[in-house]
Structures are given as C-alpha cells and as structure tokens.
PDB file of C-alpha atoms in Angstrom:
ATOM      1  CA  MET A  17      -6.834   5.791  21.438  1.00 35.00           C
ATOM      2  CA  SER A  18      -5.715   2.372  22.656  1.00 38.00           C
ATOM      3  CA  ALA A  19      -2.600   1.794  24.742  1.00 35.00           C
ATOM      4  CA  THR A  20      -0.999  -0.094  21.855  1.00 40.00           C
ATOM      5  CA  SER A  21      -1.435   2.791  19.425  1.00 47.00           C
ATOM      6  CA  ARG A  22      -0.385   5.582  21.800  1.00 50.00           C
ATOM      7  CA  GLY A  23       2.702   7.318  20.436  1.00 67.00           C
ATOM      8  CA  ARG A  24       2.523   5.672  17.003  1.00 90.00           C
ATOM      9  CA  LYS A  25       1.917   7.705  13.904  1.00 97.00           C
ATOM     10  CA  PRO A  26      -1.102   6.610  11.860  1.00 98.00           C
ATOM     11  CA  VAL A  27      -0.969   4.758   8.572  1.00 98.00           C
ATOM     12  CA  HIS A  28      -2.640   6.639   5.718  1.00 98.00           C
ATOM     13  CA  LEU A  29      -4.662   4.779   3.109  1.00 98.00           C
ATOM     14  CA  ALA A  30      -5.438   6.619  -0.127  1.00 98.00           C
ATOM     15  CA  VAL A  31      -9.083   6.270  -1.167  1.00 98.00           C
ATOM     16  CA  TYR A  32     -10.691   7.158  -4.490  1.00 98.00           C
ATOM     17  CA  ASP A  33     -13.552   6.008  -6.667  1.00 97.00           C
ATOM     18  CA  THR A  34     -12.985   2.538  -8.221  1.00 97.00           C
ATOM     19  CA  LEU A  35     -10.498   1.623  -5.465  1.00 97.00           C
ATOM     20  CA  ALA A  36      -9.740  -2.127  -5.564  1.00 97.00           C
ATOM     21  CA  ASP A  37     -11.169  -3.211  -2.218  1.00 94.00           C
ATOM     22  CA  TRP A  38      -9.204  -6.445  -1.831  1.00 95.00           C
ATOM     23  CA  GLU A  39      -5.731  -5.034  -2.331  1.00 98.00           C
ATOM     24  CA  PRO A  40      -5.023  -3.171   0.941  1.00 98.00           C
ATOM     25  CA  GLY A  41      -7.322  -5.205   3.187  1.00 97.00           C
ATOM     26  CA  TYR A  42      -4.850  -7.697   4.643  1.00 97.00           C
ATOM     27  CA  ALA A  43      -2.396  -4.901   5.431  1.00 98.00           C
ATOM     28  CA  THR A  44      -4.845  -2.476   7.003  1.00 98.00           C
ATOM     29  CA  ALA A  45      -6.668  -5.133   9.031  1.00 98.00           C
ATOM     30  CA  HIS A  46      -3.518  -6.528  10.596  1.00 97.00           C
ATOM     31  CA  LEU A  47      -1.930  -3.123  11.114  1.00 98.00           C
ATOM     32  CA  ALA A  48      -5.066  -2.053  12.963  1.00 97.00           C
ATOM     33  CA  ARG A  49      -4.914  -5.208  15.085  1.00 95.00           C
ATOM     34  CA  ALA A  50      -1.292  -4.357  15.860  1.00 95.00           C
ATOM     35  CA  GLY A  51      -2.359  -0.958  17.187  1.00 95.00           C
ATOM     36  CA  TYR A  52      -1.984   1.333  14.195  1.00 97.00           C
ATOM     37  CA  GLU A  53      -4.679   3.875  13.435  1.00 97.00           C
ATOM     38  CA  ILE A  54      -5.714   3.735   9.776  1.00 98.00           C
ATOM     39  CA  ARG A  55      -6.712   7.102   8.333  1.00 98.00           C
ATOM     40  CA  THR A  56      -8.233   7.446   4.855  1.00 98.00           C
ATOM     41  CA  VAL A  57      -7.039  10.183   2.504  1.00 98.00           C
ATOM     42  CA  ALA A  58      -9.007  11.494  -0.475  1.00 98.00           C
ATOM     43  CA  GLY A  59      -7.992  13.890  -3.215  1.00 96.00           C
ATOM     44  CA  ASP A  60      -9.637  17.290  -2.932  1.00 93.00           C
ATOM     45  CA  SER A  61     -12.962  16.492  -1.259  1.00 95.00           C
ATOM     46  CA  LEU A  62     -14.277  14.700   1.823  1.00 97.00           C
ATOM     47  CA  ASP A  63     -17.237  13.376  -0.149  1.00 97.00           C
ATOM     48  CA  PRO A  64     -17.593   9.585   0.184  1.00 98.00           C
ATOM     49  CA  VAL A  65     -15.818   7.515  -2.434  1.00 97.00           C
ATOM     50  CA  THR A  66     -17.161   4.304  -3.923  1.00 98.00           C
ATOM     51  CA  THR A  67     -14.878   1.305  -4.296  1.00 97.00           C
ATOM     52  CA  ILE A  68     -14.945  -1.106  -7.204  1.00 96.00           C
ATOM     53  CA  GLY A  69     -16.952  -3.453  -4.985  1.00 96.00           C
ATOM     54  CA  GLY A  70     -19.594  -0.800  -4.312  1.00 97.00           C
ATOM     55  CA  LEU A  71     -18.518   0.046  -0.759  1.00 96.00           C
ATOM     56  CA  ARG A  72     -18.800   3.671   0.284  1.00 97.00           C
ATOM     57  CA  VAL A  73     -15.848   5.065   2.226  1.00 97.00           C
ATOM     58  CA  GLN A  74     -15.899   8.345   4.138  1.00 97.00           C
ATOM     59  CA  PRO A  75     -12.444   9.970   3.919  1.00 98.00           C
ATOM     60  CA  ASP A  76     -10.809  11.315   7.073  1.00 98.00           C
ATOM     61  CA  LEU A  77      -8.773  14.015   5.357  1.00 98.00           C
ATOM     62  CA  THR A  78      -7.689  15.331   1.966  1.00 98.00           C
ATOM     63  CA  LEU A  79      -4.265  15.375   0.350  1.00 98.00           C
ATOM     64  CA  ALA A  80      -3.956  19.062   1.182  1.00 97.00           C
ATOM     65  CA  GLU A  81      -4.066  18.124   4.876  1.00 97.00           C
ATOM     66  CA  LEU A  82      -1.661  15.201   4.614  1.00 98.00           C
ATOM     67  CA  ARG A  83       1.881  15.713   5.898  1.00 97.00           C
ATOM     68  CA  PRO A  84       4.575  13.027   5.682  1.00 98.00           C
ATOM     69  CA  ASP A  85       5.854  13.948   9.141  1.00 97.00           C
ATOM     70  CA  ASP A  86       2.497  12.943  10.601  1.00 97.00           C
ATOM     71  CA  SER A  87       2.450   9.491   9.001  1.00 98.00           C
ATOM     72  CA  ALA A  88       4.068   6.096   9.413  1.00 98.00           C
ATOM     73  CA  LEU A  89       3.244   4.973   5.860  1.00 98.00           C
ATOM     74  CA  LEU A  90       1.190   5.892   2.790  1.00 98.00           C
ATOM     75  CA  ILE A  91      -0.650   3.017   1.076  1.00 98.00           C
ATOM     76  CA  LEU A  92      -1.777   3.501  -2.524  1.00 98.00           C
ATOM     77  CA  PRO A  93      -4.222   0.814  -3.730  1.00 98.00           C
ATOM     78  CA  GLY A  94      -5.066   0.133  -7.331  1.00 98.00           C
ATOM     79  CA  ALA A  95      -8.109   1.632  -9.035  1.00 98.00           C
ATOM     80  CA  ASP A  96      -9.493   1.893 -12.553  1.00 96.00           C
ATOM     81  CA  LEU A  97      -8.867   5.639 -12.397  1.00 97.00           C
ATOM     82  CA  TRP A  98      -5.105   5.138 -12.433  1.00 97.00           C
ATOM     83  CA  ASP A  99      -5.400   4.125 -16.092  1.00 95.00           C
ATOM     84  CA  THR A 100      -8.131   6.417 -17.379  1.00 94.00           C
ATOM     85  CA  GLY A 101      -6.654   9.882 -16.944  1.00 91.00           C
ATOM     86  CA  ASP A 102      -4.748  12.132 -14.575  1.00 94.00           C
ATOM     87  CA  ASP A 103      -7.305  12.286 -11.759  1.00 95.00           C
ATOM     88  CA  LEU A 104      -5.039  10.380  -9.379  1.00 98.00           C
ATOM     89  CA  ALA A 105      -1.779  12.079 -10.361  1.00 97.00           C
ATOM     90  CA  PRO A 106      -1.814  14.137  -7.120  1.00 98.00           C
ATOM     91  CA  PHE A 107      -1.402  10.885  -5.190  1.00 98.00           C
ATOM     92  CA  GLY A 108       1.764  10.185  -7.176  1.00 98.00           C
ATOM     93  CA  ARG A 109       3.068  13.595  -6.195  1.00 98.00           C
ATOM     94  CA  ALA A 110       2.167  12.865  -2.561  1.00 98.00           C
ATOM     95  CA  ALA A 111       4.166   9.637  -2.802  1.00 98.00           C
ATOM     96  CA  ARG A 112       7.161  11.642  -3.990  1.00 98.00           C
ATOM     97  CA  ALA A 113       6.833  14.003  -1.013  1.00 98.00           C
ATOM     98  CA  PHE A 114       6.685  11.014   1.365  1.00 98.00           C
ATOM     99  CA  LEU A 115       9.740   9.324  -0.120  1.00 98.00           C
ATOM    100  CA  ASP A 116      11.670  12.598  -0.173  1.00 98.00           C
ATOM    101  CA  ALA A 117      10.861  12.971   3.534  1.00 98.00           C
ATOM    102  CA  GLY A 118      12.033   9.444   4.310  1.00 97.00           C
ATOM    103  CA  VAL A 119       8.515   8.136   5.005  1.00 98.00           C
ATOM    104  CA  PRO A 120       7.672   4.824   3.307  1.00 98.00           C
ATOM    105  CA  VAL A 121       5.130   4.302   0.550  1.00 98.00           C
ATOM    106  CA  ALA A 122       3.449   1.062  -0.538  1.00 98.00           C
ATOM    107  CA  ALA A 123       1.751   0.848  -3.947  1.00 98.00           C
ATOM    108  CA  ILE A 124      -0.092  -2.040  -5.554  1.00 98.00           C
ATOM    109  CA  CYS A 125      -1.614  -2.710  -8.977  1.00 98.00           C
ATOM    110  CA  GLY A 126      -2.565   0.448 -10.894  1.00 97.00           C
ATOM    111  CA  ALA A 127      -0.889   2.667  -8.306  1.00 98.00           C
ATOM    112  CA  THR A 128       2.462   1.340  -9.537  1.00 98.00           C
ATOM    113  CA  ALA A 129       1.702   2.870 -12.931  1.00 98.00           C
ATOM    114  CA  GLY A 130       0.966   6.168 -11.209  1.00 98.00           C
ATOM    115  CA  LEU A 131       4.365   6.019  -9.523  1.00 98.00           C
ATOM    116  CA  ALA A 132       5.991   5.116 -12.838  1.00 98.00           C
ATOM    117  CA  ARG A 133       4.471   8.210 -14.456  1.00 97.00           C
ATOM    118  CA  GLU A 134       5.775  10.270 -11.546  1.00 97.00           C
ATOM    119  CA  GLY A 135       9.299   8.952 -12.184  1.00 98.00           C
ATOM    120  CA  LEU A 136       9.519   7.173  -8.850  1.00 98.00           C
ATOM    121  CA  LEU A 137      10.316   3.754 -10.344  1.00 98.00           C
ATOM    122  CA  ASP A 138      13.106   4.882 -12.644  1.00 98.00           C
ATOM    123  CA  ASP A 139      15.831   4.247 -10.056  1.00 97.00           C
ATOM    124  CA  ARG A 140      14.213   1.727  -7.694  1.00 98.00           C
ATOM    125  CA  ALA A 141      13.684  -2.016  -7.955  1.00 98.00           C
ATOM    126  CA  HIS A 142       9.960  -2.610  -8.337  1.00 98.00           C
ATOM    127  CA  THR A 143       7.235  -4.904  -9.588  1.00 98.00           C
ATOM    128  CA  SER A 144       3.665  -4.656 -10.841  1.00 98.00           C
ATOM    129  CA  ALA A 145       1.114  -6.747 -12.735  1.00 96.00           C
ATOM    130  CA  VAL A 146       3.485  -7.371 -15.677  1.00 96.00           C
ATOM    131  CA  SER A 147       6.455  -5.468 -17.038  1.00 97.00           C
ATOM    132  CA  PHE A 148       4.725  -4.320 -20.218  1.00 96.00           C
ATOM    133  CA  TYR A 149       1.935  -2.715 -18.166  1.00 97.00           C
ATOM    134  CA  LEU A 150       4.472  -0.285 -16.722  1.00 97.00           C
ATOM    135  CA  ALA A 151       6.332   0.005 -20.024  1.00 97.00           C
ATOM    136  CA  ALA A 152       3.177   1.519 -21.510  1.00 96.00           C
ATOM    137  CA  THR A 153       3.610   4.519 -19.188  1.00 96.00           C
ATOM    138  CA  GLY A 154       6.815   5.467 -21.000  1.00 96.00           C
ATOM    139  CA  TYR A 155       8.841   5.365 -17.792  1.00 97.00           C
ATOM    140  CA  LYS A 156      12.607   4.819 -17.720  1.00 97.00           C
ATOM    141  CA  GLY A 157      12.795   2.095 -15.078  1.00 97.00           C
ATOM    142  CA  GLY A 158      12.241  -1.016 -17.155  1.00 97.00           C
ATOM    143  CA  GLU A 159      15.652  -2.438 -16.258  1.00 97.00           C
ATOM    144  CA  ARG A 160      14.730  -2.254 -12.568  1.00 98.00           C
ATOM    145  CA  TYR A 161      11.580  -4.337 -12.976  1.00 98.00           C
ATOM    146  CA  VAL A 162      11.581  -7.535 -10.870  1.00 98.00           C
ATOM    147  CA  ASP A 163       9.295 -10.468 -11.626  1.00 96.00           C
ATOM    148  CA  ALA A 164       8.293 -11.120  -7.998  1.00 97.00           C
ATOM    149  CA  ASP A 165       5.165 -11.114  -5.853  1.00 96.00           C
ATOM    150  CA  ALA A 166       6.230  -7.960  -4.007  1.00 98.00           C
ATOM    151  CA  VAL A 167       9.390  -5.858  -3.955  1.00 98.00           C
ATOM    152  CA  THR A 168      10.724  -3.426  -1.361  1.00 98.00           C
ATOM    153  CA  ASP A 169      13.539  -1.071  -2.312  1.00 97.00           C
ATOM    154  CA  GLY A 170      14.404   1.476   0.334  1.00 95.00           C
ATOM    155  CA  GLY A 171      11.241   3.287   1.288  1.00 97.00           C
ATOM    156  CA  LEU A 172       9.082   1.922  -1.523  1.00 98.00           C
ATOM    157  CA  THR A 173       7.100  -1.325  -1.687  1.00 98.00           C
ATOM    158  CA  THR A 174       5.340  -2.411  -4.875  1.00 98.00           C
ATOM    159  CA  ALA A 175       3.161  -5.401  -5.769  1.00 98.00           C
ATOM    160  CA  GLY A 176       0.847  -6.648  -8.491  1.00 96.00           C
ATOM    161  CA  PRO A 177      -2.944  -6.968  -8.225  1.00 96.00           C
ATOM    162  CA  THR A 178      -2.949 -10.683  -7.435  1.00 96.00           C
ATOM    163  CA  GLU A 179      -0.597 -10.362  -4.478  1.00 97.00           C
ATOM    164  CA  PRO A 180      -2.397  -8.588  -1.613  1.00 98.00           C
ATOM    165  CA  VAL A 181      -0.949 -11.041   0.932  1.00 98.00           C
ATOM    166  CA  ALA A 182       2.644 -10.540  -0.215  1.00 98.00           C
ATOM    167  CA  PHE A 183       1.987  -6.797  -0.306  1.00 98.00           C
ATOM    168  CA  ALA A 184       0.786  -6.961   3.291  1.00 98.00           C
ATOM    169  CA  ARG A 185       3.780  -9.095   4.307  1.00 98.00           C
ATOM    170  CA  GLU A 186       6.156  -6.344   3.196  1.00 98.00           C
ATOM    171  CA  ILE A 187       4.133  -3.674   5.006  1.00 98.00           C
ATOM    172  CA  LEU A 188       3.661  -5.637   8.222  1.00 98.00           C
ATOM    173  CA  GLY A 189       7.357  -6.429   8.357  1.00 97.00           C
ATOM    174  CA  ARG A 190       8.382  -2.839   7.721  1.00 96.00           C
ATOM    175  CA  LEU A 191       6.182  -1.491  10.512  1.00 97.00           C
ATOM    176  CA  GLY A 192       7.001  -4.287  12.946  1.00 94.00           C
ATOM    177  CA  ALA A 193       3.514  -5.756  13.224  1.00 95.00           C
ATOM    178  CA  PHE A 194       5.165  -9.153  12.742  1.00 94.00           C
ATOM    179  CA  GLU A 195       8.851 -10.018  12.565  1.00 93.00           C
ATOM    180  CA  GLY A 196      11.084 -12.961  11.817  1.00 94.00           C
ATOM    181  CA  GLU A 197       9.476 -16.384  11.985  1.00 95.00           C
ATOM    182  CA  LYS A 198       6.113 -14.899  12.950  1.00 95.00           C
ATOM    183  CA  LEU A 199       6.064 -12.776   9.788  1.00 96.00           C
ATOM    184  CA  ASP A 200       6.924 -15.880   7.774  1.00 96.00           C
ATOM    185  CA  ALA A 201       4.180 -17.816   9.584  1.00 96.00           C
ATOM    186  CA  TRP A 202       1.660 -15.056   8.929  1.00 96.00           C
ATOM    187  CA  TYR A 203       2.443 -15.227   5.217  1.00 95.00           C
ATOM    188  CA  ARG A 204       2.253 -19.021   5.100  1.00 96.00           C
ATOM    189  CA  LEU A 205      -1.074 -18.975   6.918  1.00 95.00           C
ATOM    190  CA  PHE A 206      -2.791 -16.410   4.729  1.00 95.00           C
ATOM    191  CA  HIS A 207      -1.083 -17.164   1.411  1.00 95.00           C
ATOM    192  CA  ASP A 208      -0.685 -20.927   1.588  1.00 94.00           C
ATOM    193  CA  SER A 209      -3.392 -21.910   4.117  1.00 95.00           C
ATOM    194  CA  ASP A 210      -0.645 -23.627   6.118  1.00 93.00           C
ATOM    195  CA  ALA A 211      -2.405 -24.705   9.308  1.00 91.00           C
ATOM    196  CA  ALA A 212       0.923 -25.357  11.068  1.00 91.00           C
ATOM    197  CA  ALA A 213       1.728 -21.655  10.715  1.00 94.00           C
ATOM    198  CA  TYR A 214      -1.192 -20.813  12.997  1.00 90.00           C
ATOM    199  CA  GLU A 215       0.577 -22.408  15.960  1.00 89.00           C
ATOM    200  CA  VAL A 216       3.764 -20.456  15.276  1.00 90.00           C
ATOM    201  CA  LEU A 217       1.830 -17.223  14.919  1.00 89.00           C
ATOM    202  CA  ASN A 218       0.063 -17.718  18.238  1.00 86.00           C
ATOM    203  CA  SER A 219       2.935 -19.135  20.244  1.00 85.00           C
TER     204      SER A 219
END
C-alpha cells in the first residue's frame, strides 16, 4: 500500500459481463493516481468477467463480501445486461444499502435504469441517456430527471453513456482527487482538449 492510500477506504467498481469499458475509466484511473485502491466487485462468483470490449477482468470480491462501511464509493458502469433481465438487480440492491449507510454511489448509462427499477431515482435529481429510457422502467421519478451531462444529488451521481468525463468529474470532486480550479481544469483538459488547462492542473 502506498503512503498516499494509507488510511483511505478503497473505491469499489462493479464488474459484470458486457460492462461498458469506457464509462468508468477516467474516474478509476485518476482515483488510482490520487492514491485510492480500486477493488472490483462481481455478483456471486469470482470467475473472470468479459467486458463489451472483450477485456477479461478478475474480480477481487463478490457482492456478498461487500460492506458499505469498508468503501469510499461504489461505481456502477453500464452494461447490456442491465436491459436484458434481472441478472444485475443485486447491484441495485447493493446501491440502496450504500446510500442507506451514507456511502456514495455513482451510476452511468444502463446502471441508471437499474437504480430506477430499485426506486432509488424516485426522490433524487438524476440524469441518464435520455428521459424516455428511464421512463420505460416504470419508475416514479420522471419529474426529477435533469437534462445534464452528469448530476449529483446527495450521495448519488448519475450520468449518460456519452459522458464518462463529466461522470469522472463528479466522482473526483466528491472524493477530493481534484478540487476547485484544478477540478475545472481537469474537466476542460479531458473534455474540451483545452491545452491551457494543463498548466493549471500542473501548477
């Protein structure tokens, strides 16, 4: 364990077959560089999972071993499986346990639909790919939908599939990896290719 990560709780990244590789990458890479340990969490087996890009990921633990008190954040990426059945429903229930315990959750793309089905978006401002995607879940939170790149309401951050940088911005700011003008510079560098932001970020 590095000196920078000593005393920090790890960040947990949910992993499952058809996981959308690109969605959590900015967040996990820069959290790791800031000293956070990233631990991967699978459903009920430690068998490797295969992402939508064909990468094989070896999980560190299963949901049965995951405790909110041992975590700084739970990240739920999108995956085809969110929309093809109930296989990933246990991750929605895990998100509820985290939020009930006061531990933040960040969900992007299809994972937002999983949270909608779990009832976690009924009373929180949120976003996703488009409003009618979530409406198809039958959830009751349509009036709380925000047409934005990423939305944080209390302990929950949501984003659509085309916004991995904005998703990461919310996460990095919440966990203090970057703050203030440096967080803004990080976003401008990676979202807008603003070369001037590089100097601010490294000043």
